[in-house]
Coordinates of C-alpha atoms and ligand atoms in Angstrom, one line a residue:
M4 CA 24.2 27.3 -9.0
A5 CA 20.8 26.3 -10.4
K6 CA 20.9 22.9 -12.1
E7 CA 19.5 22.3 -15.6
P8 CA 16.0 20.8 -15.3
R9 CA 16.0 17.1 -16.4
P10 CA 14.1 16.3 -19.7
V11 CA 10.6 15.2 -18.8
E12 CA 11.0 12.1 -20.9
E13 CA 13.4 10.8 -18.3
L14 CA 11.1 11.5 -15.4
S15 CA 8.0 9.5 -16.2
L16 CA 6.7 6.9 -18.6
W17 CA 3.5 8.7 -19.1
D18 CA 2.3 11.5 -21.5
D19 CA 0.0 12.9 -18.8
A20 CA 2.8 13.3 -16.3
Q21 CA 5.2 14.7 -18.8
A22 CA 2.6 17.3 -20.0
M23 CA 1.9 18.4 -16.4
I24 CA 5.6 18.6 -15.4
T25 CA 6.1 20.8 -18.5
K26 CA 3.1 22.9 -17.4
A27 CA 4.4 23.2 -13.9
R28 CA 7.7 24.4 -15.1
A29 CA 6.1 27.0 -17.4
E30 CA 4.0 28.3 -14.5
G31 CA 7.1 28.4 -12.2
I32 CA 5.8 25.7 -9.8
D33 CA 8.4 23.3 -8.3
T34 CA 7.5 19.7 -8.0
V35 CA 9.1 16.6 -6.4
Y36 CA 11.6 16.5 -9.3
E37 CA 13.1 20.0 -8.7
R38 CA 13.3 19.2 -5.0
L39 CA 15.1 16.0 -5.6
Q40 CA 17.6 17.8 -7.7
H41 CA 18.2 20.2 -4.9
Q42 CA 18.7 17.3 -2.5
T43 CA 21.1 15.5 -4.8
P44 CA 23.8 14.2 -4.1
H45 CA 22.4 12.7 -0.9
C46 CA 24.6 12.0 2.1
R47 CA 26.6 8.8 1.4
I48 CA 26.8 7.9 5.0
C49 CA 23.0 8.2 5.5
E50 CA 22.4 6.3 2.3
Q51 CA 24.4 3.4 3.8
G52 CA 22.5 3.6 7.1
L53 CA 25.7 4.5 8.9
S54 CA 24.5 7.6 10.7
C55 CA 23.0 7.4 14.2
R56 CA 21.3 10.1 16.2
N57 CA 19.7 7.9 18.8
C58 CA 21.4 9.9 21.6
T59 CA 23.2 13.1 22.4
M60 CA 26.6 11.6 22.9
G61 CA 26.3 11.7 19.1
P62 CA 25.1 12.1 16.4
C63 CA 27.7 9.7 15.1
K64 CA 28.8 8.8 11.6
I65 CA 30.4 5.4 11.2
T66 CA 33.4 5.6 8.7
A67 CA 36.6 3.7 8.1
K68 CA 38.4 6.3 10.2
A69 CA 35.8 6.2 13.0
P70 CA 34.4 2.7 12.9
R71 CA 32.5 3.0 16.2
G72 CA 30.1 5.6 17.5
V73 CA 30.7 7.3 20.9
C74 CA 28.9 4.5 22.7
G75 CA 30.9 1.9 20.8
A76 CA 28.2 0.8 18.4
D77 CA 29.7 -0.5 15.1
A78 CA 28.3 -0.4 11.6
D79 CA 26.3 -3.6 12.0
V80 CA 24.5 -2.3 15.1
V81 CA 23.8 1.2 13.7
V82 CA 22.5 -0.2 10.4
A83 CA 20.3 -2.8 12.1
R84 CA 18.9 -0.3 14.5
N85 CA 18.1 2.2 11.8
F86 CA 16.5 -0.5 9.7
G87 CA 14.5 -1.8 12.7
R88 CA 13.1 1.7 13.4
F89 CA 12.3 2.2 9.7
V90 CA 10.3 -1.0 9.6
A91 CA 8.6 -0.1 12.9
G92 CA 7.5 3.2 11.3
G93 CA 5.9 1.4 8.4
S94 CA 4.2 -1.2 10.6
A95 CA 2.9 1.6 12.8
G96 CA 1.4 3.4 9.8
H97 CA -0.5 0.3 8.5
S98 CA -1.5 -0.9 11.9
D99 CA -2.7 2.4 13.3
H100 CA -4.9 2.6 10.2
G101 CA -6.2 -0.9 11.1
R102 CA -7.0 0.3 14.6
D103 CA -9.1 3.2 13.2
L104 CA -11.3 0.6 11.5
I105 CA -11.8 -1.2 14.8
E106 CA -12.9 2.1 16.4
V107 CA -15.4 2.7 13.6
L108 CA -16.8 -0.8 14.2
E109 CA -17.0 0.1 17.9
A110 CA -18.8 3.4 17.1
I111 CA -21.3 1.4 15.0
V112 CA -22.1 -1.1 17.7
T113 CA -22.4 1.4 20.5
G114 CA -24.7 3.6 18.3
E115 CA -22.2 6.5 18.4
T116 CA -22.5 6.7 14.6
T117 CA -25.2 5.9 12.1
D118 CA -23.1 7.2 9.2
Y119 CA -21.4 3.9 9.0
K120 CA -22.9 0.4 9.1
I121 CA -22.1 -3.2 8.9
T122 CA -22.4 -3.8 5.2
D123 CA -21.1 -7.4 4.9
E124 CA -22.6 -9.3 7.9
P125 CA -21.7 -12.7 6.6
K126 CA -18.1 -11.7 6.4
L127 CA -18.2 -10.3 9.9
R128 CA -19.5 -13.7 11.1
R129 CA -16.9 -15.6 9.1
I130 CA -13.9 -13.8 10.5
A131 CA -15.4 -13.7 14.0
E132 CA -15.6 -17.5 13.8
E133 CA -12.0 -17.7 12.5
V134 CA -10.7 -15.9 15.6
G135 CA -12.7 -17.9 18.1
V136 CA -15.8 -15.7 18.7
T137 CA -19.0 -17.6 19.3
V138 CA -21.2 -16.8 16.3
A139 CA -24.1 -19.3 16.3
E140 CA -27.5 -17.9 17.3
R141 CA -26.1 -14.5 18.3
D142 CA -27.1 -11.2 16.9
V143 CA -24.7 -9.2 14.8
K144 CA -24.1 -6.6 17.5
A145 CA -23.1 -9.2 20.1
V146 CA -20.7 -10.9 17.6
A147 CA -19.2 -7.5 16.5
T148 CA -18.7 -6.5 20.1
D149 CA -16.7 -9.6 20.9
L150 CA -14.8 -9.3 17.6
L151 CA -13.7 -5.8 18.2
E152 CA -12.4 -6.8 21.7
V153 CA -10.4 -9.6 20.1
F154 CA -8.9 -7.2 17.6
F155 CA -8.2 -4.5 20.2
G156 CA -6.5 -7.3 22.1
D157 CA -4.3 -8.0 19.1
F158 CA -2.7 -4.6 19.6
G159 CA -1.9 -5.3 23.2
S160 CA 0.4 -7.2 25.5
R161 CA -1.7 -10.1 26.8
K162 CA -1.5 -12.5 23.9
K163 CA 1.1 -15.1 22.9
Q164 CA 0.2 -14.6 19.3
I165 CA -2.1 -12.4 17.2
S166 CA -5.4 -13.8 16.2
F167 CA -5.0 -14.2 12.4
L168 CA -2.1 -16.6 12.9
S169 CA -5.0 -19.0 12.7
R170 CA -4.6 -18.6 9.0
V171 CA -0.9 -19.4 8.9
P172 CA 0.3 -22.8 7.8
Q173 CA 1.6 -24.8 10.8
K174 CA 5.1 -25.2 9.3
R175 CA 5.4 -21.5 9.0
K176 CA 4.3 -21.0 12.6
D177 CA 6.8 -23.5 13.8
I178 CA 9.6 -21.6 12.0
W179 CA 8.5 -18.3 13.7
K180 CA 8.4 -20.0 17.0
K181 CA 11.8 -21.4 16.7
L182 CA 13.3 -18.1 15.7
G183 CA 11.4 -16.0 18.3
M184 CA 9.6 -14.3 15.4
T185 CA 6.0 -15.0 16.4
P186 CA 4.1 -11.7 16.5
R187 CA 2.4 -11.2 19.8
G188 CA 0.8 -7.8 19.8
V189 CA 1.1 -5.0 17.2
D190 CA 1.8 -2.1 19.5
R191 CA 4.0 -4.3 21.7
E192 CA 6.3 -5.3 18.8
I193 CA 6.6 -1.7 17.6
A194 CA 7.2 -0.4 21.1
E195 CA 9.7 -3.1 21.7
M196 CA 11.6 -2.2 18.5
M197 CA 11.9 1.4 19.8
H198 CA 13.1 0.0 23.2
R199 CA 15.6 -2.4 21.6
T200 CA 17.1 0.4 19.5
H201 CA 17.7 2.8 22.4
M202 CA 21.4 3.2 23.3
G203 CA 22.7 0.3 25.2
C204 CA 20.0 -2.3 24.4
D205 CA 19.9 -4.7 21.5
N206 CA 23.5 -4.6 20.2
D207 CA 23.5 -7.7 18.1
A208 CA 22.5 -6.9 14.5
P209 CA 20.9 -10.3 13.6
N210 CA 18.9 -10.3 16.8
T211 CA 17.6 -6.8 16.0
M212 CA 16.7 -8.0 12.4
I213 CA 14.7 -11.0 13.8
H214 CA 12.7 -8.5 15.8
A215 CA 12.3 -6.3 12.8
A216 CA 10.8 -9.3 11.1
R217 CA 8.5 -10.0 14.0
T218 CA 7.4 -6.3 14.0
S219 CA 6.6 -6.5 10.3
L220 CA 4.6 -9.8 10.8
S221 CA 2.5 -8.0 13.4
D222 CA 1.7 -5.6 10.6
G223 CA 1.0 -8.1 7.8
W224 CA -1.0 -10.7 9.7
G225 CA -2.2 -8.2 12.3
G226 CA -2.7 -4.5 11.7
S227 CA -3.0 -4.6 8.0
M228 CA -5.1 -7.8 7.9
I229 CA -7.5 -6.3 10.5
G230 CA -7.7 -3.1 8.4
T231 CA -8.6 -5.0 5.3
E232 CA -11.1 -7.3 6.8
L233 CA -13.0 -4.7 8.8
S234 CA -13.0 -2.3 5.8
D235 CA -14.8 -5.1 3.9
V236 CA -17.2 -5.6 6.8
I237 CA -18.0 -1.9 7.0
F238 CA -17.9 -0.8 3.3
G239 CA -18.5 -4.1 1.5
T240 CA -16.2 -6.8 0.2
P241 CA -15.0 -5.9 -3.3
S242 CA -16.2 -7.6 -6.4
P243 CA -15.1 -7.1 -10.0
S244 CA -16.2 -3.9 -11.8
M245 CA -14.9 -1.6 -14.4
S246 CA -13.5 1.9 -13.9
E247 CA -10.9 4.3 -15.4
A248 CA -7.5 5.7 -14.7
N249 CA -5.1 8.6 -15.5
L250 CA -5.5 12.3 -15.3
G251 CA -8.2 12.2 -17.9
V252 CA -10.6 11.1 -15.2
I253 CA -10.6 14.7 -14.0
K254 CA -13.5 16.4 -15.8
E255 CA -13.5 19.9 -17.2
D256 CA -17.2 20.3 -16.8
K257 CA -17.5 18.9 -13.3
V258 CA -16.6 19.9 -9.7
N259 CA -13.5 17.7 -9.2
I260 CA -12.7 16.4 -5.7
L261 CA -9.6 14.2 -5.3
V262 CA -9.4 11.9 -2.3
H263 CA -5.9 11.1 -1.1
G264 CA -4.3 9.1 1.7
H265 CA -5.1 5.6 2.8
N266 CA -8.1 5.1 5.0
P267 CA -11.6 4.7 3.4
V268 CA -13.3 6.0 6.6
V269 CA -13.2 9.6 5.5
S270 CA -13.2 9.2 1.7
E271 CA -16.2 6.9 1.7
M272 CA -18.1 9.7 3.4
I273 CA -16.9 12.3 0.8
L274 CA -18.1 10.0 -1.9
A275 CA -21.5 9.7 -0.2
A276 CA -21.8 13.4 0.2
A277 CA -20.8 14.0 -3.4
R278 CA -23.8 11.8 -4.4
D279 CA -26.2 13.9 -2.4
P280 CA -28.8 15.2 -4.9
Q281 CA -29.1 18.5 -3.1
I282 CA -25.4 19.2 -3.3
I283 CA -25.3 18.1 -6.9
A284 CA -28.0 20.6 -7.6
E285 CA -25.9 23.3 -6.0
A286 CA -23.0 22.3 -8.3
K287 CA -25.3 22.5 -11.3
A288 CA -26.6 25.9 -10.3
L289 CA -23.0 27.1 -10.6
G290 CA -22.7 25.7 -14.2
A291 CA -21.0 22.4 -13.5
T292 CA -22.6 19.2 -14.9
G293 CA -22.0 17.3 -11.6
I294 CA -19.5 16.3 -8.9
N295 CA -16.7 14.0 -9.7
V296 CA -14.7 12.1 -7.0
A297 CA -11.5 10.6 -8.2
G298 CA -8.8 8.8 -6.2
L299 CA -5.1 9.2 -5.6
C300 CA -2.8 6.6 -3.9
C301 CA -4.4 4.1 -1.6
T302 CA -7.5 5.8 -0.4
G303 CA -8.2 5.9 -4.1
N304 CA -7.5 2.1 -4.3
E305 CA -9.9 1.5 -1.4
L306 CA -12.8 3.4 -3.2
L307 CA -11.9 2.0 -6.6
M308 CA -12.1 -1.6 -5.2
R309 CA -15.4 -1.1 -3.5
Q310 CA -17.2 1.8 -5.3
G311 CA -15.5 1.9 -8.7
I312 CA -14.4 5.5 -8.5
P313 CA -11.8 6.4 -11.1
M314 CA -8.1 6.8 -10.3
A315 CA -6.5 10.1 -11.1
G316 CA -3.0 8.7 -10.3
N317 CA -0.4 7.2 -8.0
H318 CA 2.2 8.8 -5.8
L319 CA 4.1 10.8 -8.4
M320 CA 0.8 12.0 -9.9
T321 CA -0.5 13.7 -6.8
E322 CA 1.2 17.0 -7.4
L323 CA 0.6 16.8 -11.1
A324 CA -3.1 16.2 -10.7
I325 CA -3.5 19.7 -9.1
I326 CA -1.4 21.2 -12.0
T327 CA -4.3 20.4 -14.3
G328 CA -5.9 23.5 -12.8
A329 CA -9.3 21.7 -12.7
V330 CA -9.2 20.3 -9.1
E331 CA -11.5 22.1 -6.7
A332 CA -10.5 20.2 -3.6
V333 CA -7.9 17.7 -2.4
V334 CA -9.2 15.9 0.7
V335 CA -6.7 13.9 2.6
D336 CA -6.6 11.5 5.5
Y337 CA -3.0 10.2 6.1
Q338 CA 0.2 8.8 4.8
C339 CA 2.1 9.5 1.5
I340 CA 0.6 13.0 1.2
M341 CA 3.4 15.2 0.2
P342 CA 3.3 18.5 2.2
S343 CA 4.1 20.2 -1.0
L344 CA 0.5 19.7 -2.1
V345 CA -0.5 22.6 0.2
Q346 CA 1.8 25.0 -1.7
I347 CA 0.8 23.6 -5.1
S348 CA -2.9 23.9 -4.2
G349 CA -2.2 27.5 -3.2
C350 CA -1.1 28.2 -6.8
Y351 CA -4.6 27.4 -8.0
H352 CA -8.1 27.8 -6.6
T353 CA -7.7 24.3 -5.1
R354 CA -8.8 23.8 -1.5
F355 CA -6.5 21.5 0.4
I356 CA -8.4 19.9 3.3
D357 CA -7.0 17.7 6.0
T358 CA -9.3 15.6 8.1
A359 CA -7.2 13.7 10.7
Q360 CA -5.8 15.1 14.0
K361 CA -2.8 12.9 13.5
A362 CA -2.0 14.2 10.0
R363 CA -2.3 18.0 10.0
F364 CA -0.8 20.2 7.3
T365 CA 0.2 23.8 8.0
G366 CA -1.8 25.9 5.6
A367 CA -4.6 23.4 5.1
I368 CA -8.3 23.8 5.9
H369 CA -8.9 21.4 8.8
F370 CA -12.0 19.4 9.5
D371 CA -11.9 17.2 12.6
I372 CA -13.7 14.1 11.4
H373 CA -14.9 11.4 13.8
P374 CA -17.3 8.5 13.2
S375 CA -20.0 10.6 14.9
N376 CA -19.8 13.6 12.7
A377 CA -18.3 12.2 9.5
L378 CA -21.1 12.6 7.0
E379 CA -22.1 16.0 8.1
Q380 CA -18.5 17.2 7.9
A381 CA -18.1 15.5 4.5
R382 CA -21.1 17.5 3.2
E383 CA -19.5 20.7 4.3
I384 CA -16.3 19.7 2.6
V385 CA -18.0 18.9 -0.7
R386 CA -19.9 22.2 -0.5
L387 CA -16.5 24.0 -0.1
A388 CA -15.4 22.3 -3.3
V389 CA -18.5 23.3 -5.1
K390 CA -18.0 26.9 -4.1
A391 CA -14.4 26.7 -5.3
Y392 CA -15.6 25.7 -8.7
S393 CA -16.8 29.3 -9.4
E394 CA -13.2 30.4 -8.8
R395 CA -11.6 28.1 -11.3
D396 CA -9.5 29.9 -14.0
A397 CA -10.5 28.3 -17.2
S398 CA -7.5 29.6 -19.0
R399 CA -5.2 27.6 -16.7
V400 CA -7.1 24.3 -17.2
D401 CA -5.3 21.5 -19.1
I402 CA -6.5 17.9 -18.8
P403 CA -3.9 16.2 -20.9
C404 CA -5.5 12.9 -22.0
E405 CA -8.4 10.5 -22.3
P406 CA -8.8 7.9 -19.5
V407 CA -8.0 4.2 -20.0
K408 CA -10.3 1.4 -18.9
I409 CA -9.4 -0.8 -15.9
M410 CA -11.0 -3.7 -14.1
T411 CA -10.9 -3.8 -10.4
G412 CA -12.4 -5.5 -7.3
F413 CA -10.4 -8.7 -7.0
S414 CA -10.8 -9.7 -3.3
N415 CA -10.1 -13.3 -2.4
E416 CA -13.9 -13.8 -2.0
A417 CA -14.4 -12.5 -5.6
V418 CA -11.7 -14.7 -7.0
I419 CA -13.0 -17.8 -5.3
S420 CA -16.5 -17.0 -6.5
A421 CA -15.2 -16.5 -10.0
L422 CA -13.5 -19.9 -9.7
G423 CA -16.8 -21.5 -8.8
G424 CA -16.6 -21.5 -5.0
T425 CA -13.2 -23.0 -4.3
L426 CA -9.5 -22.4 -5.1
D427 CA -9.3 -25.9 -6.7
P428 CA -9.4 -24.6 -10.3
L429 CA -6.5 -22.2 -9.6
I430 CA -4.6 -25.0 -8.0
Q431 CA -5.3 -27.2 -11.0
A432 CA -4.1 -24.5 -13.3
I433 CA -0.9 -24.2 -11.3
V434 CA -0.4 -27.9 -11.3
A435 CA -1.0 -28.1 -15.1
G436 CA 1.5 -25.2 -15.6
D437 CA -1.0 -22.9 -17.3
V438 CA -0.4 -20.5 -14.4
R439 CA 3.2 -21.2 -13.5
G440 CA 3.1 -19.1 -10.4
A441 CA 2.1 -15.7 -9.1
V442 CA 3.9 -12.5 -8.2
G443 CA 2.5 -9.6 -6.3
I444 CA 3.8 -6.3 -7.5
V445 CA 3.2 -3.7 -4.9
G446 CA 4.2 -0.3 -3.6
C447 CA 5.2 3.1 -4.7
N448 CA 6.8 5.5 -7.1
N449 CA 10.2 7.1 -6.3
P450 CA 11.4 10.2 -8.2
K451 CA 14.8 8.6 -8.4
I452 CA 13.3 6.2 -10.9
K453 CA 11.5 7.0 -14.2
Q454 CA 7.9 6.9 -13.0
D455 CA 6.3 3.4 -13.5
S456 CA 8.9 2.2 -15.9
M457 CA 9.9 -0.7 -13.7
N458 CA 6.4 -1.3 -12.3
V459 CA 5.1 -1.8 -15.9
T460 CA 8.0 -3.6 -17.5
L461 CA 8.1 -6.1 -14.7
A462 CA 4.4 -6.8 -14.9
K463 CA 4.6 -7.3 -18.7
E464 CA 7.6 -9.6 -18.5
L465 CA 6.0 -11.8 -15.9
I466 CA 2.7 -12.3 -17.6
K467 CA 4.6 -13.3 -20.8
K468 CA 6.1 -16.1 -18.7
D469 CA 2.6 -17.3 -17.6
I470 CA 3.1 -15.8 -14.2
L471 CA -0.1 -14.3 -12.8
V472 CA 0.4 -10.8 -11.4
L473 CA -1.5 -9.2 -8.5
V474 CA -1.1 -5.5 -8.1
T475 CA -1.8 -3.2 -5.1
G476 CA -1.0 0.3 -4.0
C477 CA 0.6 2.6 -6.5
V478 CA 1.3 -0.2 -9.0
T479 CA -2.4 -0.3 -9.7
T480 CA -2.5 2.9 -11.7
A481 CA 0.8 2.0 -13.4
A482 CA -0.6 -1.3 -14.6
G483 CA -3.9 0.3 -15.5
K484 CA -2.4 3.0 -17.6
A485 CA -0.3 0.4 -19.4
G486 CA -3.6 -1.4 -20.4
L487 CA -2.8 -4.4 -18.2
L488 CA -5.9 -4.3 -16.0
V489 CA -8.5 -5.2 -18.7
P490 CA -9.4 -8.7 -19.9
E491 CA -8.0 -7.9 -23.4
A492 CA -4.6 -7.7 -21.8
I493 CA -4.4 -11.5 -22.1
E494 CA -3.0 -10.8 -25.6
M495 CA 0.2 -9.7 -23.8
A496 CA 0.3 -12.9 -21.7
G497 CA 1.8 -16.2 -22.4
P498 CA -0.4 -19.0 -23.8
G499 CA -1.3 -20.7 -20.4
L500 CA -2.2 -17.5 -18.6
K501 CA -4.1 -16.4 -21.7
K502 CA -6.1 -19.6 -21.7
V503 CA -7.0 -19.4 -18.0
C504 CA -7.8 -15.7 -17.8
G505 CA -9.5 -15.8 -21.1
A506 CA -11.9 -18.5 -19.9
L507 CA -12.7 -16.5 -16.8
G508 CA -12.9 -13.2 -18.5
I509 CA -10.4 -11.6 -16.2
P510 CA -7.1 -9.7 -16.8
P511 CA -3.7 -11.4 -16.4
V512 CA -2.9 -8.6 -13.9
L513 CA -5.4 -8.5 -11.1
H514 CA -6.1 -5.4 -9.0
Y515 CA -6.0 -6.6 -5.4
G516 CA -6.5 -3.3 -3.6
S517 CA -4.5 -0.9 -1.5
C518 CA -1.3 -1.4 0.4
V519 CA -2.9 -2.7 3.5
D520 CA -4.7 -5.1 1.2
N521 CA -1.4 -6.9 0.7
A522 CA -2.9 -8.8 3.6
R523 CA -5.3 -10.3 1.0
I524 CA -2.2 -11.7 -0.9
L525 CA -0.9 -13.2 2.4
Q526 CA -4.2 -14.8 3.0
L527 CA -4.3 -16.2 -0.5
C528 CA -0.8 -17.7 -0.2
A529 CA -1.7 -19.2 3.2
A530 CA -4.8 -20.7 1.7
L531 CA -2.9 -22.2 -1.2
A532 CA -0.2 -23.6 1.1
N533 CA -2.8 -25.1 3.4
A534 CA -4.7 -26.7 0.5
L535 CA -1.4 -28.3 -0.8
N536 CA -0.3 -29.1 2.7
V537 CA 3.0 -27.3 2.3
D538 CA 4.6 -24.1 3.7
I539 CA 4.2 -20.7 2.0
S540 CA 7.9 -20.9 1.1
D541 CA 7.2 -24.0 -1.0
L542 CA 4.8 -22.1 -3.3
P543 CA 5.8 -20.8 -6.8
V544 CA 5.2 -17.2 -5.7
G545 CA 7.0 -14.0 -5.3
A546 CA 6.6 -10.4 -4.4
S547 CA 8.2 -7.2 -5.7
S548 CA 8.3 -3.5 -4.9
P549 CA 10.2 -2.1 -7.9
E550 CA 9.9 1.6 -7.2
W551 CA 9.3 1.7 -3.5
Y552 CA 10.1 4.6 -1.2
S553 CA 8.3 4.4 2.1
E554 CA 8.8 2.8 5.5
K555 CA 5.5 1.0 4.9
A556 CA 6.9 -0.6 1.8
A557 CA 9.9 -1.9 3.8
A558 CA 7.5 -3.4 6.4
I559 CA 5.6 -5.1 3.6
G560 CA 8.7 -6.4 2.0
L561 CA 10.0 -7.8 5.3
Y562 CA 6.7 -9.5 6.3
A563 CA 6.5 -11.0 2.8
V564 CA 10.0 -12.5 3.2
A565 CA 9.4 -13.6 6.8
S566 CA 6.2 -15.3 5.6
G567 CA 8.3 -17.3 3.1
I568 CA 7.9 -15.2 0.0
Y569 CA 10.9 -14.4 -2.2
T570 CA 10.8 -10.6 -2.5
H571 CA 12.4 -8.3 -5.1
L572 CA 13.3 -4.6 -4.5
G573 CA 14.3 -2.3 -7.3
H574 CA 16.8 -0.6 -5.0
P575 CA 18.1 -1.4 -1.6
P576 CA 17.0 0.0 1.7
N577 CA 19.7 2.1 3.6
I578 CA 21.5 -1.0 4.8
L579 CA 24.6 -1.4 2.6
G580 CA 26.9 0.0 5.3
S581 CA 26.7 -3.3 7.1
E582 CA 27.8 -6.5 5.4
T583 CA 26.2 -8.5 8.2
V584 CA 22.8 -6.9 7.7
T585 CA 23.0 -6.9 3.9
N586 CA 24.1 -10.5 3.7
L587 CA 21.3 -11.5 6.1
A588 CA 18.7 -9.6 3.9
V589 CA 19.8 -11.1 0.5
S590 CA 20.9 -14.6 1.6
G591 CA 21.0 -15.4 5.3
L592 CA 17.2 -15.1 5.7
E593 CA 16.8 -17.8 3.1
D594 CA 18.3 -20.3 5.6
L595 CA 16.2 -19.0 8.4
V596 CA 12.8 -18.3 6.9
G597 CA 13.0 -19.9 3.4
A598 CA 13.0 -16.7 1.5
S599 CA 15.1 -13.5 1.1
F600 CA 15.3 -10.2 -0.6
V601 CA 16.8 -9.8 -4.0
I602 CA 17.9 -6.3 -5.2
E603 CA 17.8 -5.8 -9.0
P604 CA 17.3 -2.5 -10.7
D605 CA 16.6 -4.0 -14.1
P606 CA 13.0 -5.2 -14.3
V607 CA 13.7 -7.6 -17.2
K608 CA 16.4 -9.3 -15.2
A609 CA 14.1 -9.3 -12.1
A610 CA 11.5 -11.1 -14.2
E611 CA 14.2 -13.7 -15.1
L612 CA 15.1 -14.1 -11.4
F613 CA 11.4 -14.8 -10.6
D614 CA 11.3 -17.3 -13.4
I615 CA 14.2 -19.2 -12.0
R616 CA 12.7 -19.1 -8.5
I617 CA 9.4 -20.3 -9.8
K618 CA 10.9 -23.1 -11.7
A619 CA 12.7 -24.3 -8.6
K620 CA 9.6 -24.1 -6.5
R621 CA 7.6 -25.9 -9.1
K622 CA 10.2 -28.6 -9.2
G623 CA 10.2 -28.9 -5.5
L624 CA 6.4 -29.5 -5.6
G625 CA 7.0 -32.2 -8.3
L626 CA 5.5 -30.1 -11.0
S627 CA 6.7 -29.4 -14.6
E628 CA 8.9 -26.2 -14.8
Ligands
LIG9 FE1 2.3 5.4 -0.6 FE2 -0.2 3.4 -0.4 FE3 3.7 3.6 -1.6 FE4 1.7 4.5 -2.9 S1 2.2 2.5 -2.6 S2 3.4 5.6 -2.4 S3 3.3 3.7 0.4 S4 0.3 5.1 -1.4 NI1 1.6 1.8 -0.6
LIG10 FE1 26.4 7.7 18.7 FE2 25.8 5.5 20.0 FE3 24.5 7.7 20.5 FE4 24.1 6.4 18.2 S1 23.6 5.7 20.3 S2 24.4 8.6 18.5 S3 26.2 5.6 17.8 S4 26.7 7.4 20.9

């Protein structure tokens, strides 16, 4: 029997989303919300992480009646193995993305491509020096060649630890060493997780969890950090600028191209092609006033940070953006791209274009993009979009709102430069209690949760308490739409934060980039800890992913905890079937790594928990609460 559709007010915080869900329903188009209803109720056993299909003696379901799988694995082993593979999947996503940036750098130095270049040479030299490459009196190509070998090496099996552990406070490295948690090589840790979780291998849940943490650390301090740093080298290190967000950034009189996915390698070329005067002239010949490139999800974040492109939306806006009827093309790279976008594009004149061999979509137009052909292929893609403009059905266009202003571009380099060249003013503000602490709110939307309701409420509650908020990933657009990413948002902040951000002319919620850019937050925490000569777990900081859904978000959460950062999740991963694993996650890790997860579905209560934590950490540092 068909279920009653849920009222749109329950599905999203936003008018633009509600209007487009209503339009989709009127046009008979299913979205994530209908599909979720069809999938509900979910399998309870899978939700608890108690199903195993790691071999064909099974699949097995662990229940009270059948407490062991065919091989004898119990609930703890099955849950830990499933969680370990979940984290390995997320770490693989971020890190394979990082590897793609190394390959672009390689194509630059070998001359295989001229479409890309080294934009921030000083940064290249800086990070090369950090990881032990000789820099003095060597030309940029020689330095880059050595650097990319070091980074390729970080993915391999020949190192005792990955290079960017040079950034980690010694106390933290000692903890990792003692626990056997030091990440050695990115691919190695991921492969070893697959090995350990094969039947008959690592059958001790805490031991599996330790390796899950090591795997996630190889992502945070390895794959993701390399991805962020090389993206800055190749496309430029972000600095503050203004842009806009919500579906209103889609323009009725323009050819609209949405870039979606994660890696800036393709989307930067789409943007470059869309700025080509010749192609703009072709768009104008068809009656458009220009070509508009807007972002979705993290590839949007990457281009927003560096190029200031507007953000059409986050995860749960990706289908709804197409429903406006005004999108000529959706160009995707990889990750978080719902396959449903192909079908929804097919309901309109929208061209759905995939660009990566490792992320093909049945029914999409495929362009095989490599560093050597990227710009030429991007021009062809933009021309396809221009052509599609003439097929747009004006009677089906509905752009539901006006965009809101946002400020973006807060790399650590930009923050330090805004502070006058050092972190000292920030440390003084923390010591004085004007900035009581900082929390990174990161991650996704999940259709099980009213879109952005938790992301926004948590951010608002924290800034009221003089806690600085850093946002990345899909929380960016949430914070932006709520008016939190502009300097005027200091009016919503507590007195201390208002004073500090007001003096600097910055918002109390800072856009720190995409999800791989959470590595920037790790780096900032490490720098603060080193400056104070303490461990990261001593800092008055926290992390949160209120509306997370993905394997990558689990990897981020775990590397945050393993790095010593207290981390809130709005709902638990599929681990509740094991008391051992659950207890480890929400308390046992505290004894091991000085931080743990906290699960709290109420964002107001979550803010209070952060407040308590920050008070305790401030006290530990001898500071006023
Ligand atoms: Fe994906 Fe990065 Fe989550 Fe958004 S936040 S839904 S992972 S796009 Ni990373
Ligand atoms: Fe069942 Fe064990 Fe095979 Fe998993 S590994 S499917 S628990 S027999």
